[in-house]
Amino acid sequence: MAKIKRIGVLTSGGDAPGMNAAVRAVVRSAIYNGCEAYGIYGGFQGLINGDIKRLKSTAVSNIVQRGGTILKSARSAEFRTEEGRVKAAAKLKEHQIDALVVIGGDGSFTGARLLVQEHDIPVVGIPGTIDNDLFGTDSTIGYDTAVNTAVEAVDKIKDTASAHNRLFFVEVMGRDAGFIALRTAIATGAEAVLVPEIDTDIVDLETFLCKDYDPATSSAIVIVAEGEKEGGAYKVAEKVGKTHPEYDIRVSVLGHMQRGGSPSAFDRVLASQLGVAAVEALMDDQKSIMVGIMNKEIVHVPFNKTIKSTKRLNPELLNLVKVLSNR
Ligand code: F6P
């Protein structure tokens, strides 16, 4: 493989706190390794449009602590087509960019893998999504911060729930995965957690919530992942409210606040490690892989594997919610 001289970097899909720290690490590590770094603005769509600028070391100063992504992010329908990828490859060629680092989730890696296959351009992925739903890494960039944000919000909701003896259904993000919900539930001492991976049994939930619950003096919190199979917090609350009109029920949807904010120290360090690891992988002639972290060690996972495999929720953590919420 010819020596890599120019490395492009882009952020794709839903943004996640820590993406900027990863961009900084890729740019600085590329320069450290004698390469030039190029920022691609607006994800794969930006690549197709040729929105590309050289990034010197100072361009990524003062961003390690900032949420969002200075490179902007997008979900590109055009890049999902073969013609779109032909245009993207042509733009890389035009800018003499030899290799690409893609910071995003599994949708982004699916496109990245096709770019490698069809155009033989080395691509290394960095897992960046608050959902933590990528196989091959213990944690994705942004997940820790999102959980901390959700925990802070739920702690506040607990105060008002307790003051008014209310049952709250709090919806957190996670369209297909319950990682944020599960961790938030444990950290906040929630009574129950509902996740997309397990079908919700409303009768079971009601029986559990009713146990030793006096609507005049009790309060409770149920954490609901956005992708929960009944349709989310509002739907579940409606069903429980129909059979239990004696409960004073409220719903709170935390939404996109979970995607923003300054990244936690954990996410900044993870992003820095993975940014450097991605560039080193390219220098080592790797292509079509994601860099991840497993048991505190950096790992290389083929795109194929991370895309096709499903990361499972830890059953021990699910059980923990049950054991600890036993009033
Ligand atoms: O992938 C991260 C995520 O925040 C999901 O949890 C959520 O379902 C989705 O993105 C929301 O996407 P959008 O911001 O495009 O509505």
PDB file of N, CA and C in Angstrom, residues 18-94:
ATOM      1  N   GLY A  18     -17.723  14.549  22.970  1.00  0.00           N
ATOM      2  CA  GLY A  18     -16.428  13.864  22.879  1.00  0.00           C
ATOM      3  C   GLY A  18     -15.992  13.726  21.434  1.00  0.00           C
ATOM      4  N   MET A  19     -16.910  13.996  20.495  1.00  0.00           N
ATOM      5  CA  MET A  19     -16.520  13.913  19.075  1.00  0.00           C
ATOM      6  C   MET A  19     -15.413  14.919  18.778  1.00  0.00           C
ATOM      7  N   ASN A  20     -15.506  16.119  19.378  1.00  0.00           N
ATOM      8  CA  ASN A  20     -14.463  17.126  19.139  1.00  0.00           C
ATOM      9  C   ASN A  20     -13.109  16.664  19.662  1.00  0.00           C
ATOM     10  N   ALA A  21     -13.131  16.023  20.815  1.00  0.00           N
ATOM     11  CA  ALA A  21     -11.870  15.512  21.375  1.00  0.00           C
ATOM     12  C   ALA A  21     -11.271  14.468  20.438  1.00  0.00           C
ATOM     13  N   ALA A  22     -12.137  13.687  19.786  1.00  0.00           N
ATOM     14  CA  ALA A  22     -11.662  12.669  18.837  1.00  0.00           C
ATOM     15  C   ALA A  22     -11.094  13.331  17.578  1.00  0.00           C
ATOM     16  N   VAL A  23     -11.774  14.368  17.092  1.00  0.00           N
ATOM     17  CA  VAL A  23     -11.283  15.094  15.906  1.00  0.00           C
ATOM     18  C   VAL A  23      -9.900  15.668  16.210  1.00  0.00           C
ATOM     19  N   ARG A  24      -9.782  16.283  17.385  1.00  0.00           N
ATOM     20  CA  ARG A  24      -8.497  16.877  17.798  1.00  0.00           C
ATOM     21  C   ARG A  24      -7.393  15.809  17.807  1.00  0.00           C
ATOM     22  N   ALA A  25      -7.729  14.647  18.366  1.00  0.00           N
ATOM     23  CA  ALA A  25      -6.727  13.580  18.468  1.00  0.00           C
ATOM     24  C   ALA A  25      -6.320  13.069  17.086  1.00  0.00           C
ATOM     25  N   VAL A  26      -7.282  12.953  16.185  1.00  0.00           N
ATOM     26  CA  VAL A  26      -6.967  12.478  14.826  1.00  0.00           C
ATOM     27  C   VAL A  26      -6.054  13.494  14.125  1.00  0.00           C
ATOM     28  N   VAL A  27      -6.430  14.770  14.207  1.00  0.00           N
ATOM     29  CA  VAL A  27      -5.657  15.811  13.513  1.00  0.00           C
ATOM     30  C   VAL A  27      -4.226  15.877  14.065  1.00  0.00           C
ATOM     31  N   ARG A  28      -4.125  15.925  15.390  1.00  0.00           N
ATOM     32  CA  ARG A  28      -2.789  16.095  15.982  1.00  0.00           C
ATOM     33  C   ARG A  28      -1.931  14.846  15.774  1.00  0.00           C
ATOM     34  N   SER A  29      -2.568  13.697  15.849  1.00  0.00           N
ATOM     35  CA  SER A  29      -1.810  12.461  15.671  1.00  0.00           C
ATOM     36  C   SER A  29      -1.386  12.288  14.203  1.00  0.00           C
ATOM     37  N   ALA A  30      -2.236  12.718  13.280  1.00  0.00           N
ATOM     38  CA  ALA A  30      -1.863  12.670  11.858  1.00  0.00           C
ATOM     39  C   ALA A  30      -0.619  13.541  11.637  1.00  0.00           C
ATOM     40  N   ILE A  31      -0.657  14.747  12.187  1.00  0.00           N
ATOM     41  CA  ILE A  31       0.477  15.675  12.018  1.00  0.00           C
ATOM     42  C   ILE A  31       1.732  15.083  12.685  1.00  0.00           C
ATOM     43  N   TYR A  32       1.555  14.513  13.859  1.00  0.00           N
ATOM     44  CA  TYR A  32       2.669  13.881  14.600  1.00  0.00           C
ATOM     45  C   TYR A  32       3.329  12.790  13.749  1.00  0.00           C
ATOM     46  N   ASN A  33       2.490  12.105  12.960  1.00  0.00           N
ATOM     47  CA  ASN A  33       3.001  11.019  12.115  1.00  0.00           C
ATOM     48  C   ASN A  33       3.449  11.498  10.732  1.00  0.00           C
ATOM     49  N   GLY A  34       3.599  12.813  10.579  1.00  0.00           N
ATOM     50  CA  GLY A  34       4.134  13.361   9.324  1.00  0.00           C
ATOM     51  C   GLY A  34       3.103  13.501   8.215  1.00  0.00           C
ATOM     52  N   CYS A  35       1.812  13.442   8.557  1.00  0.00           N
ATOM     53  CA  CYS A  35       0.761  13.562   7.530  1.00  0.00           C
ATOM     54  C   CYS A  35       0.095  14.938   7.601  1.00  0.00           C
ATOM     55  N   GLU A  36      -0.685  15.239   6.576  1.00  0.00           N
ATOM     56  CA  GLU A  36      -1.550  16.423   6.638  1.00  0.00           C
ATOM     57  C   GLU A  36      -2.954  15.945   7.006  1.00  0.00           C
ATOM     58  N   ALA A  37      -3.671  16.790   7.765  1.00  0.00           N
ATOM     59  CA  ALA A  37      -5.035  16.410   8.162  1.00  0.00           C
ATOM     60  C   ALA A  37      -6.047  17.305   7.447  1.00  0.00           C
ATOM     61  N   TYR A  38      -7.146  16.691   7.032  1.00  0.00           N
ATOM     62  CA  TYR A  38      -8.208  17.427   6.335  1.00  0.00           C
ATOM     63  C   TYR A  38      -9.543  17.194   7.026  1.00  0.00           C
ATOM     64  N   GLY A  39     -10.217  18.275   7.362  1.00  0.00           N
ATOM     65  CA  GLY A  39     -11.544  18.180   7.974  1.00  0.00           C
ATOM     66  C   GLY A  39     -12.596  18.153   6.876  1.00  0.00           C
ATOM     67  N   ILE A  40     -13.516  17.194   6.968  1.00  0.00           N
ATOM     68  CA  ILE A  40     -14.622  17.113   6.006  1.00  0.00           C
ATOM     69  C   ILE A  40     -15.874  17.553   6.768  1.00  0.00           C
ATOM     70  N   TYR A  41     -16.511  18.617   6.287  1.00  0.00           N
ATOM     71  CA  TYR A  41     -17.608  19.251   7.038  1.00  0.00           C
ATOM     72  C   TYR A  41     -18.978  18.727   6.603  1.00  0.00           C
ATOM     73  N   GLY A  42     -19.767  18.258   7.591  1.00  0.00           N
ATOM     74  CA  GLY A  42     -21.130  17.821   7.289  1.00  0.00           C
ATOM     75  C   GLY A  42     -21.223  16.345   6.930  1.00  0.00           C
ATOM     76  N   GLY A  43     -20.362  15.537   7.496  1.00  0.00           N
ATOM     77  CA  GLY A  43     -20.430  14.078   7.308  1.00  0.00           C
ATOM     78  C   GLY A  43     -20.208  13.664   5.864  1.00  0.00           C
ATOM     79  N   PHE A  44     -20.792  12.533   5.481  1.00  0.00           N
ATOM     80  CA  PHE A  44     -20.588  12.014   4.117  1.00  0.00           C
ATOM     81  C   PHE A  44     -21.185  12.943   3.059  1.00  0.00           C
ATOM     82  N   GLN A  45     -22.243  13.664   3.418  1.00  0.00           N
ATOM     83  CA  GLN A  45     -22.828  14.600   2.447  1.00  0.00           C
ATOM     84  C   GLN A  45     -21.826  15.712   2.144  1.00  0.00           C
ATOM     85  N   GLY A  46     -21.138  16.147   3.190  1.00  0.00           N
ATOM     86  CA  GLY A  46     -20.105  17.167   3.015  1.00  0.00           C
ATOM     87  C   GLY A  46     -18.977  16.666   2.135  1.00  0.00           C
ATOM     88  N   LEU A  47     -18.683  15.384   2.248  1.00  0.00           N
ATOM     89  CA  LEU A  47     -17.645  14.782   1.406  1.00  0.00           C
ATOM     90  C   LEU A  47     -18.085  14.804  -0.058  1.00  0.00           C
ATOM     91  N   ILE A  48     -19.332  14.393  -0.285  1.00  0.00           N
ATOM     92  CA  ILE A  48     -19.873  14.398  -1.662  1.00  0.00           C
ATOM     93  C   ILE A  48     -19.835  15.821  -2.238  1.00  0.00           C
ATOM     94  N   ASN A  49     -20.150  16.794  -1.377  1.00  0.00           N
ATOM     95  CA  ASN A  49     -20.183  18.195  -1.842  1.00  0.00           C
ATOM     96  C   ASN A  49     -18.793  18.829  -1.907  1.00  0.00           C
ATOM     97  N   GLY A  50     -17.793  18.118  -1.418  1.00  0.00           N
ATOM     98  CA  GLY A  50     -16.425  18.647  -1.454  1.00  0.00           C
ATOM     99  C   GLY A  50     -16.167  19.719  -0.409  1.00  0.00           C
ATOM    100  N   ASP A  51     -16.900  19.663   0.705  1.00  0.00           N
ATOM    101  CA  ASP A  51     -16.707  20.659   1.769  1.00  0.00           C
ATOM    102  C   ASP A  51     -15.532  20.219   2.656  1.00  0.00           C
ATOM    103  N   ILE A  52     -14.345  20.491   2.172  1.00  0.00           N
ATOM    104  CA  ILE A  52     -13.120  19.939   2.780  1.00  0.00           C
ATOM    105  C   ILE A  52     -12.106  21.047   3.010  1.00  0.00           C
ATOM    106  N   LYS A  53     -11.498  21.055   4.199  1.00  0.00           N
ATOM    107  CA  LYS A  53     -10.477  22.072   4.490  1.00  0.00           C
ATOM    108  C   LYS A  53      -9.302  21.444   5.214  1.00  0.00           C
ATOM    109  N   ARG A  54      -8.121  21.923   4.906  1.00  0.00           N
ATOM    110  CA  ARG A  54      -6.947  21.428   5.645  1.00  0.00           C
ATOM    111  C   ARG A  54      -7.022  21.938   7.084  1.00  0.00           C
ATOM    112  N   LEU A  55      -6.703  21.078   8.030  1.00  0.00           N
ATOM    113  CA  LEU A  55      -6.714  21.475   9.440  1.00  0.00           C
ATOM    114  C   LEU A  55      -5.293  21.424   9.978  1.00  0.00           C
ATOM    115  N   LYS A  56      -4.813  22.585  10.400  1.00  0.00           N
ATOM    116  CA  LYS A  56      -3.510  22.621  11.065  1.00  0.00           C
ATOM    117  C   LYS A  56      -3.767  22.343  12.544  1.00  0.00           C
ATOM    118  N   SER A  57      -2.702  22.162  13.273  1.00  0.00           N
ATOM    119  CA  SER A  57      -2.807  21.820  14.692  1.00  0.00           C
ATOM    120  C   SER A  57      -3.646  22.827  15.493  1.00  0.00           C
ATOM    121  N   THR A  58      -3.467  24.118  15.174  1.00  0.00           N
ATOM    122  CA  THR A  58      -4.190  25.158  15.936  1.00  0.00           C
ATOM    123  C   THR A  58      -5.688  25.160  15.644  1.00  0.00           C
ATOM    124  N   ALA A  59      -6.086  24.572  14.516  1.00  0.00           N
ATOM    125  CA  ALA A  59      -7.516  24.543  14.170  1.00  0.00           C
ATOM    126  C   ALA A  59      -8.315  23.717  15.176  1.00  0.00           C
ATOM    127  N   VAL A  60      -7.614  22.852  15.902  1.00  0.00           N
ATOM    128  CA  VAL A  60      -8.336  22.003  16.869  1.00  0.00           C
ATOM    129  C   VAL A  60      -7.976  22.382  18.315  1.00  0.00           C
ATOM    130  N   SER A  61      -7.448  23.608  18.477  1.00  0.00           N
ATOM    131  CA  SER A  61      -7.171  24.093  19.840  1.00  0.00           C
ATOM    132  C   SER A  61      -8.492  24.413  20.523  1.00  0.00           C
ATOM    133  N   ASN A  62      -8.516  24.222  21.832  1.00  0.00           N
ATOM    134  CA  ASN A  62      -9.655  24.661  22.644  1.00  0.00           C
ATOM    135  C   ASN A  62     -10.984  23.991  22.286  1.00  0.00           C
ATOM    136  N   ILE A  63     -10.923  22.744  21.812  1.00  0.00           N
ATOM    137  CA  ILE A  63     -12.192  22.052  21.510  1.00  0.00           C
ATOM    138  C   ILE A  63     -12.359  20.770  22.318  1.00  0.00           C
ATOM    139  N   VAL A  64     -11.316  20.354  23.036  1.00  0.00           N
ATOM    140  CA  VAL A  64     -11.382  19.061  23.743  1.00  0.00           C
ATOM    141  C   VAL A  64     -12.561  19.038  24.724  1.00  0.00           C
ATOM    142  N   GLN A  65     -12.935  20.199  25.233  1.00  0.00           N
ATOM    143  CA  GLN A  65     -13.987  20.291  26.254  1.00  0.00           C
ATOM    144  C   GLN A  65     -15.358  20.628  25.680  1.00  0.00           C
ATOM    145  N   ARG A  66     -15.424  20.808  24.346  1.00  0.00           N
ATOM    146  CA  ARG A  66     -16.699  21.261  23.768  1.00  0.00           C
ATOM    147  C   ARG A  66     -17.567  20.134  23.235  1.00  0.00           C
ATOM    148  N   GLY A  67     -18.886  20.230  23.536  1.00  0.00           N
ATOM    149  CA  GLY A  67     -19.849  19.266  22.992  1.00  0.00           C
ATOM    150  C   GLY A  67     -20.102  19.551  21.516  1.00  0.00           C
ATOM    151  N   GLY A  68     -20.972  18.773  20.898  1.00  0.00           N
ATOM    152  CA  GLY A  68     -21.253  18.926  19.458  1.00  0.00           C
ATOM    153  C   GLY A  68     -20.065  18.473  18.634  1.00  0.00           C
ATOM    154  N   THR A  69     -19.972  18.973  17.421  1.00  0.00           N
ATOM    155  CA  THR A  69     -18.809  18.660  16.586  1.00  0.00           C
ATOM    156  C   THR A  69     -18.482  19.848  15.692  1.00  0.00           C
ATOM    157  N   ILE A  70     -17.237  20.308  15.732  1.00  0.00           N
ATOM    158  CA  ILE A  70     -16.856  21.465  14.905  1.00  0.00           C
ATOM    159  C   ILE A  70     -16.970  21.111  13.422  1.00  0.00           C
ATOM    160  N   LEU A  71     -16.946  19.800  13.108  1.00  0.00           N
ATOM    161  CA  LEU A  71     -17.038  19.386  11.708  1.00  0.00           C
ATOM    162  C   LEU A  71     -18.488  19.249  11.240  1.00  0.00           C
ATOM    163  N   LYS A  72     -19.444  19.510  12.154  1.00  0.00           N
ATOM    164  CA  LYS A  72     -20.874  19.310  11.862  1.00  0.00           C
ATOM    165  C   LYS A  72     -21.142  17.831  11.565  1.00  0.00           C
ATOM    166  N   SER A  73     -22.418  17.459  11.639  1.00  0.00           N
ATOM    167  CA  SER A  73     -22.740  16.068  11.366  1.00  0.00           C
ATOM    168  C   SER A  73     -24.029  15.987  10.563  1.00  0.00           C
ATOM    169  N   ALA A  74     -24.209  14.859   9.889  1.00  0.00           N
ATOM    170  CA  ALA A  74     -25.418  14.694   9.075  1.00  0.00           C
ATOM    171  C   ALA A  74     -25.633  13.214   8.795  1.00  0.00           C
ATOM    172  N   ARG A  75     -26.854  12.891   8.390  1.00  0.00           N
ATOM    173  CA  ARG A  75     -27.130  11.545   7.883  1.00  0.00           C
ATOM    174  C   ARG A  75     -27.379  11.726   6.385  1.00  0.00           C
ATOM    175  N   SER A  76     -26.544  11.090   5.546  1.00  0.00           N
ATOM    176  CA  SER A  76     -26.635  11.337   4.101  1.00  0.00           C
ATOM    177  C   SER A  76     -27.322  10.191   3.372  1.00  0.00           C
ATOM    178  N   ALA A  77     -28.459  10.510   2.731  1.00  0.00           N
ATOM    179  CA  ALA A  77     -29.172   9.501   1.938  1.00  0.00           C
ATOM    180  C   ALA A  77     -28.379   9.225   0.660  1.00  0.00           C
ATOM    181  N   GLU A  78     -27.742  10.270   0.110  1.00  0.00           N
ATOM    182  CA  GLU A  78     -27.016  10.111  -1.156  1.00  0.00           C
ATOM    183  C   GLU A  78     -25.830   9.156  -1.008  1.00  0.00           C
ATOM    184  N   PHE A  79     -25.177   9.198   0.146  1.00  0.00           N
ATOM    185  CA  PHE A  79     -24.001   8.341   0.334  1.00  0.00           C
ATOM    186  C   PHE A  79     -24.401   6.859   0.399  1.00  0.00           C
ATOM    187  N   ARG A  80     -25.700   6.624   0.694  1.00  0.00           N
ATOM    188  CA  ARG A  80     -26.166   5.224   0.727  1.00  0.00           C
ATOM    189  C   ARG A  80     -26.267   4.642  -0.675  1.00  0.00           C
ATOM    190  N   THR A  81     -26.204   5.492  -1.695  1.00  0.00           N
ATOM    191  CA  THR A  81     -26.276   4.994  -3.073  1.00  0.00           C
ATOM    192  C   THR A  81     -24.858   4.830  -3.647  1.00  0.00           C
ATOM    193  N   GLU A  82     -24.746   3.937  -4.624  1.00  0.00           N
ATOM    194  CA  GLU A  82     -23.433   3.694  -5.246  1.00  0.00           C
ATOM    195  C   GLU A  82     -22.913   4.963  -5.927  1.00  0.00           C
ATOM    196  N   GLU A  83     -23.846   5.686  -6.563  1.00  0.00           N
ATOM    197  CA  GLU A  83     -23.449   6.929  -7.264  1.00  0.00           C
ATOM    198  C   GLU A  83     -22.911   7.948  -6.270  1.00  0.00           C
ATOM    199  N   GLY A  84     -23.552   7.999  -5.110  1.00  0.00           N
ATOM    200  CA  GLY A  84     -23.109   8.931  -4.068  1.00  0.00           C
ATOM    201  C   GLY A  84     -21.692   8.606  -3.626  1.00  0.00           C
ATOM    202  N   ARG A  85     -21.415   7.338  -3.483  1.00  0.00           N
ATOM    203  CA  ARG A  85     -20.069   6.920  -3.041  1.00  0.00           C
ATOM    204  C   ARG A  85     -19.026   7.159  -4.144  1.00  0.00           C
ATOM    205  N   VAL A  86     -19.460   7.054  -5.414  1.00  0.00           N
ATOM    206  CA  VAL A  86     -18.541   7.372  -6.527  1.00  0.00           C
ATOM    207  C   VAL A  86     -18.129   8.849  -6.431  1.00  0.00           C
ATOM    208  N   LYS A  87     -19.119   9.704  -6.154  1.00  0.00           N
ATOM    209  CA  LYS A  87     -18.821  11.150  -6.031  1.00  0.00           C
ATOM    210  C   LYS A  87     -17.895  11.393  -4.840  1.00  0.00           C
ATOM    211  N   ALA A  88     -18.166  10.699  -3.729  1.00  0.00           N
ATOM    212  CA  ALA A  88     -17.361  10.882  -2.517  1.00  0.00           C
ATOM    213  C   ALA A  88     -15.907  10.478  -2.781  1.00  0.00           C
ATOM    214  N   ALA A  89     -15.733   9.342  -3.456  1.00  0.00           N
ATOM    215  CA  ALA A  89     -14.372   8.851  -3.751  1.00  0.00           C
ATOM    216  C   ALA A  89     -13.650   9.840  -4.661  1.00  0.00           C
ATOM    217  N   ALA A  90     -14.400  10.411  -5.615  1.00  0.00           N
ATOM    218  CA  ALA A  90     -13.796  11.373  -6.551  1.00  0.00           C
ATOM    219  C   ALA A  90     -13.314  12.619  -5.793  1.00  0.00           C
ATOM    220  N   LYS A  91     -14.086  13.052  -4.805  1.00  0.00           N
ATOM    221  CA  LYS A  91     -13.686  14.239  -4.017  1.00  0.00           C
ATOM    222  C   LYS A  91     -12.417  13.946  -3.210  1.00  0.00           C
ATOM    223  N   LEU A  92     -12.318  12.736  -2.694  1.00  0.00           N
ATOM    224  CA  LEU A  92     -11.107  12.382  -1.939  1.00  0.00           C
ATOM    225  C   LEU A  92      -9.897  12.417  -2.869  1.00  0.00           C
ATOM    226  N   LYS A  93     -10.090  11.878  -4.063  1.00  0.00           N
ATOM    227  CA  LYS A  93      -9.009  11.844  -5.052  1.00  0.00           C
ATOM    228  C   LYS A  93      -8.588  13.269  -5.437  1.00  0.00           C
ATOM    229  N   GLU A  94      -9.590  14.083  -5.681  1.00  0.00           N
ATOM    230  CA  GLU A  94      -9.338  15.487  -6.066  1.00  0.00           C
ATOM    231  C   GLU A  94      -8.477  16.208  -5.011  1.00  0.00           C
TER     232      GLU A  94
END
